[in-house]
mmCIF file of C-alpha atoms in Angstrom:
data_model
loop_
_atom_site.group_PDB
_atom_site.id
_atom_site.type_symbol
_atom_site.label_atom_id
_atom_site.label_comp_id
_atom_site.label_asym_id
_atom_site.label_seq_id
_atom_site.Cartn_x
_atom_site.Cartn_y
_atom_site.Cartn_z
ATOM 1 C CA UNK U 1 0.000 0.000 0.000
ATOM 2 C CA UNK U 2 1.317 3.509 -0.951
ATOM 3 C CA UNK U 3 1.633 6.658 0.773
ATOM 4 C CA UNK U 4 -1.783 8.300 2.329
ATOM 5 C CA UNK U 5 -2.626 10.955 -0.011
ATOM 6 C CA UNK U 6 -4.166 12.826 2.746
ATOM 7 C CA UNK U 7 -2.799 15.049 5.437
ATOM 8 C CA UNK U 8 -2.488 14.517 9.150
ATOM 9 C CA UNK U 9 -2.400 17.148 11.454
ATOM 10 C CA UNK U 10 -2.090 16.476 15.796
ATOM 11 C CA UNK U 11 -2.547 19.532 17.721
ATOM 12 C CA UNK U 12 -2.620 19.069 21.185
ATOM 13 C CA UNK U 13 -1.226 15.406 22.258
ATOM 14 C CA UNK U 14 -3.176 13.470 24.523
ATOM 15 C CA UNK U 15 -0.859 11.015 26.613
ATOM 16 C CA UNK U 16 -1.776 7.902 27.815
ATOM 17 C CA UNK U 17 -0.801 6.009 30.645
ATOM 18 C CA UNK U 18 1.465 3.577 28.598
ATOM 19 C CA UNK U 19 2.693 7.065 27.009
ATOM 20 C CA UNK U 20 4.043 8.093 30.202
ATOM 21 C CA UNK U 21 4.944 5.152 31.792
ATOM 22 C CA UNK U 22 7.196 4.704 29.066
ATOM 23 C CA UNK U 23 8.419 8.008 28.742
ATOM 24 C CA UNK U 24 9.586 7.713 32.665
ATOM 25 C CA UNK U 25 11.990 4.610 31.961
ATOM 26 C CA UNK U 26 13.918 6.456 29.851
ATOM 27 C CA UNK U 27 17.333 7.119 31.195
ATOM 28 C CA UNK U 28 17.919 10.815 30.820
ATOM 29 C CA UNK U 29 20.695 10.709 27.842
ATOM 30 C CA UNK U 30 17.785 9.358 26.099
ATOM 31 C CA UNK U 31 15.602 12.564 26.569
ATOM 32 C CA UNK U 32 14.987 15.273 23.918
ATOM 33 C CA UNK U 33 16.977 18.148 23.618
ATOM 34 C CA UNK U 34 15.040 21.347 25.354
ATOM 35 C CA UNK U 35 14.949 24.422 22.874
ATOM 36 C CA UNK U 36 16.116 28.101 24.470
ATOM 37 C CA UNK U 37 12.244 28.502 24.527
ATOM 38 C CA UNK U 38 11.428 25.411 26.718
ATOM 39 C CA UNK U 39 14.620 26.076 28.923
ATOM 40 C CA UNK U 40 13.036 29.244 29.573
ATOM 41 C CA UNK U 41 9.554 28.000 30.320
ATOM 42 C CA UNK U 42 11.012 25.149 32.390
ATOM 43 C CA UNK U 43 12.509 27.726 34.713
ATOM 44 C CA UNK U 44 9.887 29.998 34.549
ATOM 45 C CA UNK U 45 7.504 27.422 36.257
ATOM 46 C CA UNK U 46 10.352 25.879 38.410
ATOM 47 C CA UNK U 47 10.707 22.610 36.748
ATOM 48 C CA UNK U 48 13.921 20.796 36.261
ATOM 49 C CA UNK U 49 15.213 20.268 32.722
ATOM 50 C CA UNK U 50 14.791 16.715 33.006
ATOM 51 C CA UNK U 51 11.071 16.140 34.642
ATOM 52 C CA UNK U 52 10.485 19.382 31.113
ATOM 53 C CA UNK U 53 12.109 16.550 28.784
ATOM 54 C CA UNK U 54 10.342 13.439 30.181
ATOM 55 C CA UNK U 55 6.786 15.102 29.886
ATOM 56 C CA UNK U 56 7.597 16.732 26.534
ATOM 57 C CA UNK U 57 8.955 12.752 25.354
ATOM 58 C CA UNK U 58 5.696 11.583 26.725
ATOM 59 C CA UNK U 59 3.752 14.049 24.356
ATOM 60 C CA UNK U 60 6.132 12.822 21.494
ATOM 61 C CA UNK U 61 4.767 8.937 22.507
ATOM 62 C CA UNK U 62 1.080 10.270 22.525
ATOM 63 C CA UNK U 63 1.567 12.595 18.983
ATOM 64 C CA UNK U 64 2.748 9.128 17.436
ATOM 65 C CA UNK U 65 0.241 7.477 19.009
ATOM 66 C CA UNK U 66 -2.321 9.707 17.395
ATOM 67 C CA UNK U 67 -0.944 10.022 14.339
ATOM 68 C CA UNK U 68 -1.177 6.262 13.780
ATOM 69 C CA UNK U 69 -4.798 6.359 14.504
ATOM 70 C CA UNK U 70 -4.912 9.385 12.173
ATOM 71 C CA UNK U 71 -3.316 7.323 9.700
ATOM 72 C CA UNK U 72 -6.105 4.088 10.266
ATOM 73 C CA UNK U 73 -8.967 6.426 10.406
ATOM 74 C CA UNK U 74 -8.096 8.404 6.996
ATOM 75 C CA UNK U 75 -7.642 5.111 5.534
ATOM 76 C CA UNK U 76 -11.159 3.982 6.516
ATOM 77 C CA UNK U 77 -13.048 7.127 5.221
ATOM 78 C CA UNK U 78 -10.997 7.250 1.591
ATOM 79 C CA UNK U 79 -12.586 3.580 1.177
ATOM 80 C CA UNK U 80 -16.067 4.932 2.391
ATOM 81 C CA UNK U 81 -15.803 7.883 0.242
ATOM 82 C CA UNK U 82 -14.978 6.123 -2.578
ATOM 83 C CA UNK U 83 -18.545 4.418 -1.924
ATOM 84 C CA UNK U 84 -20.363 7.690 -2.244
ATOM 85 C CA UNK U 85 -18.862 8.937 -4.914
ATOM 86 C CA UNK U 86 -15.791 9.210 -6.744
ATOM 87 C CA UNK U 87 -15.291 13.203 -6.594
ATOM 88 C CA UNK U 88 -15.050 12.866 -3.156
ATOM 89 C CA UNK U 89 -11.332 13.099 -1.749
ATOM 90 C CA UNK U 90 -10.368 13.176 1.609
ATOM 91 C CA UNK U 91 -7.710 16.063 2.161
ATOM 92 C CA UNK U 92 -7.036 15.773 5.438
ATOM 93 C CA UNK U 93 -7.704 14.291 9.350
ATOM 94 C CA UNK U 94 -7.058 16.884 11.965
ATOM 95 C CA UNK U 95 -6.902 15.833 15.925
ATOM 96 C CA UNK U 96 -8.278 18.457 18.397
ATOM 97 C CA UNK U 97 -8.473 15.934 21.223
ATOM 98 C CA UNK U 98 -8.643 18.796 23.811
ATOM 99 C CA UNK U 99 -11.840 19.110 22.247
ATOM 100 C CA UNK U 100 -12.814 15.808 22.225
ATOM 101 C CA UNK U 101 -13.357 15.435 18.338
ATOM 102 C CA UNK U 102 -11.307 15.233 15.370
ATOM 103 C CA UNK U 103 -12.336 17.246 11.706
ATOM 104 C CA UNK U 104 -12.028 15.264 8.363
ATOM 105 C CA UNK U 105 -11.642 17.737 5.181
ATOM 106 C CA UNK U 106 -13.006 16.314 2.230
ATOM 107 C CA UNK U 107 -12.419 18.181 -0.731
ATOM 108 C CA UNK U 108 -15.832 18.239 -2.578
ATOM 109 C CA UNK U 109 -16.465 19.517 -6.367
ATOM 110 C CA UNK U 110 -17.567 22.750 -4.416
ATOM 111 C CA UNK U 111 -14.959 23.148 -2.196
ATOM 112 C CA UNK U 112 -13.059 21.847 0.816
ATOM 113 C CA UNK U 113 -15.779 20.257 3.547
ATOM 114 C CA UNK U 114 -15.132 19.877 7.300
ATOM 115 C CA UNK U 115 -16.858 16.817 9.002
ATOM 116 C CA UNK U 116 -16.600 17.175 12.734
ATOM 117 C CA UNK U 117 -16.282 13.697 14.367
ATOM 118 C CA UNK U 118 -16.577 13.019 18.495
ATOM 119 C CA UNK U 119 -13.413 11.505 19.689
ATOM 120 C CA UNK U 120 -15.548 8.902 21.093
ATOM 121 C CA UNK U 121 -17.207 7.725 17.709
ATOM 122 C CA UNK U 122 -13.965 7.521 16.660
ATOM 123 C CA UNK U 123 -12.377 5.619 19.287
ATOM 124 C CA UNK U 124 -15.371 3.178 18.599
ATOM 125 C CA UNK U 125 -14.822 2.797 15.296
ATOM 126 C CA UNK U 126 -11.387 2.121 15.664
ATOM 127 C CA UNK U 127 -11.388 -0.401 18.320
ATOM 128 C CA UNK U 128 -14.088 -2.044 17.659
ATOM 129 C CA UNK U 129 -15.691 -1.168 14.331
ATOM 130 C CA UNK U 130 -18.751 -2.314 15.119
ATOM 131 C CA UNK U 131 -21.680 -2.106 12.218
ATOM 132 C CA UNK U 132 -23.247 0.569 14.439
ATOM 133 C CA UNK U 133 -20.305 2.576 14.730
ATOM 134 C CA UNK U 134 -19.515 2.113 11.063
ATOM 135 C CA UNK U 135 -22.792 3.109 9.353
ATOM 136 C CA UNK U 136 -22.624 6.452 11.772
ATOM 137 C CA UNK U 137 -19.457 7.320 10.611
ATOM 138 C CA UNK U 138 -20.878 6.500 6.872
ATOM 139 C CA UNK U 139 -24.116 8.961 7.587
ATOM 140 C CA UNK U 140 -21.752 11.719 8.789
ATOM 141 C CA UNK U 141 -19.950 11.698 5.435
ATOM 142 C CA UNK U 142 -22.603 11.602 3.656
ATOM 143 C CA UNK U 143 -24.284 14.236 5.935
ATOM 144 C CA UNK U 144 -21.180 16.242 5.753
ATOM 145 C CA UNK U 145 -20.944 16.202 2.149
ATOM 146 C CA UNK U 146 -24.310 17.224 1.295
ATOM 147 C CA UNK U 147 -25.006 13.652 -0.239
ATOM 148 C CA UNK U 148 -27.352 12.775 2.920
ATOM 149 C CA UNK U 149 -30.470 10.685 2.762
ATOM 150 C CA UNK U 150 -32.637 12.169 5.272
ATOM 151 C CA UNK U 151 -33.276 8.148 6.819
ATOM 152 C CA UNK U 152 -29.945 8.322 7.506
ATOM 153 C CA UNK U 153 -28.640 11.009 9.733
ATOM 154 C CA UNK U 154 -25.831 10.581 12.587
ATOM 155 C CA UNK U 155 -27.634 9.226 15.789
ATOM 156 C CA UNK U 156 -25.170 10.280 18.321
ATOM 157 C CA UNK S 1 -11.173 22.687 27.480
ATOM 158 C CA UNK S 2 -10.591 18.819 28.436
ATOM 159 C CA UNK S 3 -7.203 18.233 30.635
ATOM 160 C CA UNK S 4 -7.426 14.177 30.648
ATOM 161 C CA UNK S 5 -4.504 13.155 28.720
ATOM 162 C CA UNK S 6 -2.521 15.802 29.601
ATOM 163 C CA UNK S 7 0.590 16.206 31.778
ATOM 164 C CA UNK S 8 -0.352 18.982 34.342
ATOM 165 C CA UNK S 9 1.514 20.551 37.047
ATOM 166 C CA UNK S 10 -0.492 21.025 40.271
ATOM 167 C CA UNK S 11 0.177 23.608 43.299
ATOM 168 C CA UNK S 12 -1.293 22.239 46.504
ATOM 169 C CA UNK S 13 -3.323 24.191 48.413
ATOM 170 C CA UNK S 14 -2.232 24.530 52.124
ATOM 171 C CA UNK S 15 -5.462 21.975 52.982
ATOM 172 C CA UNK S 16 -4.563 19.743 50.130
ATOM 173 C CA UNK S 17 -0.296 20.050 51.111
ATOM 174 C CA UNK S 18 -1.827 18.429 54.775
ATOM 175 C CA UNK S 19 -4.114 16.123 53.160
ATOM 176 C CA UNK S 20 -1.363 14.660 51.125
ATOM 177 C CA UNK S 21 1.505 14.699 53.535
ATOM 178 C CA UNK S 22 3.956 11.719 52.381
ATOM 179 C CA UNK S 23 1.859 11.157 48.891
ATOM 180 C CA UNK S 24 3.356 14.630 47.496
ATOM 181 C CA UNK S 25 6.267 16.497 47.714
ATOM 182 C CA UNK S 26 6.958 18.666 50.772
ATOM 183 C CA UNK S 27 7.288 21.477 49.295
ATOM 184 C CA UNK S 28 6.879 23.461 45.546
ATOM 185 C CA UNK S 29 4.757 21.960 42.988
ATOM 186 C CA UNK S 30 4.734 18.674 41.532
ATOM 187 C CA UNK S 31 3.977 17.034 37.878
ATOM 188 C CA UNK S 32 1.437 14.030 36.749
ATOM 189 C CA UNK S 33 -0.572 12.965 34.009
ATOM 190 C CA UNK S 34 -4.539 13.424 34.260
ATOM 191 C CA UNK S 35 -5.840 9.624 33.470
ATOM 192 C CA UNK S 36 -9.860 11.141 33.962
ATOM 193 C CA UNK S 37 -11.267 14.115 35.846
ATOM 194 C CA UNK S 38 -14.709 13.716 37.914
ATOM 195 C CA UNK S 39 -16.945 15.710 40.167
ATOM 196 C CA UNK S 40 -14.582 15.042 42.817
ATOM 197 C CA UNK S 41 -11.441 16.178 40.910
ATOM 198 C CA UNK S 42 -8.790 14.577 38.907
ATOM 199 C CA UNK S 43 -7.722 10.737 39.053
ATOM 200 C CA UNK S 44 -3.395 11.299 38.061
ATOM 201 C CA UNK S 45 -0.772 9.091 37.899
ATOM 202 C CA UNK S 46 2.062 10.222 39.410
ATOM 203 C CA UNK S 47 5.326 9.241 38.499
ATOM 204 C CA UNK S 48 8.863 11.019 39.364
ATOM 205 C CA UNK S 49 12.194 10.702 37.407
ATOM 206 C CA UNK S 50 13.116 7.609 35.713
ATOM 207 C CA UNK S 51 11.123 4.303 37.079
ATOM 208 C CA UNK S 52 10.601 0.587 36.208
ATOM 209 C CA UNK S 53 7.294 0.324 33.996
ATOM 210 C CA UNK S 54 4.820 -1.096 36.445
ATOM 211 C CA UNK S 55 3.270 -4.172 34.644
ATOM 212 C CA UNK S 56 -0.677 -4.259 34.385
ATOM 213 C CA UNK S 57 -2.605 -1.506 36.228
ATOM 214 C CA UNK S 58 -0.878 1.806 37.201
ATOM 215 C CA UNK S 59 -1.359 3.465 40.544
ATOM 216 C CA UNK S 60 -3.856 6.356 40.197
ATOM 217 C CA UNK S 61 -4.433 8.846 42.767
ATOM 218 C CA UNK S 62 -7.808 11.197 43.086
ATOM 219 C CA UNK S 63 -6.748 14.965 44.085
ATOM 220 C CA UNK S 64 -9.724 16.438 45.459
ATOM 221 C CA UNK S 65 -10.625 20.249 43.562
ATOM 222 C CA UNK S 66 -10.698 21.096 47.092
ATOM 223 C CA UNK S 67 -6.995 20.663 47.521
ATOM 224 C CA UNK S 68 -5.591 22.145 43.873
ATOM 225 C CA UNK S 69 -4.722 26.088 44.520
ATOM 226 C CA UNK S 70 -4.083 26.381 40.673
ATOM 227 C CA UNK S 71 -2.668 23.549 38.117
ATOM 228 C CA UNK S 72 -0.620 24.770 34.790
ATOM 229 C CA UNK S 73 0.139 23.024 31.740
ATOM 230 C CA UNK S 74 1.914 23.681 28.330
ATOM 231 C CA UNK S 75 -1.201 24.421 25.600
ATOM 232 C CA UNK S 76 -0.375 23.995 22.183
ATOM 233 C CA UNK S 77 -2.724 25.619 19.689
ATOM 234 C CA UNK S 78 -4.637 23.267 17.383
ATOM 235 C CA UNK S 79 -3.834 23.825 13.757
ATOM 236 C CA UNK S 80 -6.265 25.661 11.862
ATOM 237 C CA UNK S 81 -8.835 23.691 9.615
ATOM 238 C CA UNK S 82 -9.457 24.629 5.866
ATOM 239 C CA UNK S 83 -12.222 26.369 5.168
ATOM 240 C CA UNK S 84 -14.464 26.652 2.011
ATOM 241 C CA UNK S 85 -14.380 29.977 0.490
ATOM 242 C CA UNK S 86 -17.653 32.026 0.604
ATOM 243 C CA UNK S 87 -18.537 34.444 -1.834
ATOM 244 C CA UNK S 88 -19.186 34.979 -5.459
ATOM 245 C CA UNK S 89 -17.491 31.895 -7.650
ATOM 246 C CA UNK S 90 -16.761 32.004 -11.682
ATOM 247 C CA UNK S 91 -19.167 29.882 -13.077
#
């Protein structure tokens, strides 16, 4: 399988457990290198350089984390799109976990579309991809895209 | 704004700095990661320096809002979305 042809963009990170578990049991030559900029934040709040560098690694984990979902989530919608209709492209998948959702840009013959998606549908049709789960993400599009059949909204 | 998943720092408030004598530093602030937040305040995990990953569960702790004077964390700004362009469009 190729290259995505869609872009992924994480904004904030959201770190899990394993994220920063992991990110602790790294010795500290194996930390990232603080910019000027976080030096100077780390002392402005009064943290060492080190505890700075272990929760900025831990962020790294949960940014690759998400991006891999990103990555497994795009995939899923390009095949769905190509269901409703070929001149239907997905442009990108955008993460705003702080706000609990993430925004899938389809570019339509009209112009670009934003499809705003809980984090929770997501995580459900990720994990489990139930038929439930599935066929909501499938009304969204559609929904989103103008191409809606009014039997079949989004029932979260 | 939704802090689970985040790495906060939290400043104790004198009640919370006796409620959590020998759970939490002495003194200054101190650093953990928000696993959920209810109506009784955050569950965090806790963890200083470099340590051995615990296998299986990890040991949460619930600080009450009670005992939080003020938390801070780093906020990066989402990335803008694309947006369709309104107005008048050559036909």
């Amino acid at each position: 399988m190729g290259a995505p042809d869609f872009q992924v963009v994480i904004g904030e990170s959201s770190i899990s457990p394993a994220d920063w578990v992991r990110a602790s049991a790294v010795p500290g030559r194996g930390l990232p290198e603080l910019t000027d900029e976080q030096k100077k934040v780390a002392r402005g709040f009064k943290i060492s350089e080190e505890e700075y560098a272990r929760a900025e690694l831990a962020r790294l984990y949960g940014q690759e984390r998400l991006r891999a979902r990103a990555q497994q989530l795009g995939q899923l919608v390009e095949q769905m799109l190509m269901g409703i209709g070929s001149e239907y492209r997905l442009r990108a998948v955008t993460s705003e976990i702080t706000k609990l959702r993430w925004i899938l840009t389809v570019m339509a013959p009209e112009g670009p579309v934003n499809i705003f998606l809980p984090r929770s549908l997501v995580d459900d049709v990720l994990d489990w991809q139930a038929r439930e789960v599935m066929e909501d993400l499938r009304s969204r599009l559609m929904y989103g895209v103008g191409r809606d059949d009014p039997a079949a909204k989004p029932h979260r | 704004m939704d802090v689970n998943g985040q790495i906060v720092r939290f400043h104790l408030s004198p009640q919370g700095r006796t409620a959590l004598k020998g759970l939490v530093p002495a003194s200054g602030s101190f650093q953990a990661l928000v696993v959920e937040t209810g109506s009784l305040g955050p569950l965090v995990l806790k963890l200083a320096g470099r340590v051995k990953p615990p296998v299986g569960a990890v040991p949460v702790m619930l600080l009450r809002w009670d005992y939080i004077a003020t938390m801070t964390y780093n906020y990066h700004e989402d990335a803008p979305v694309a947006k369709a362009r309104i107005g008048f469009t050559r036909a």
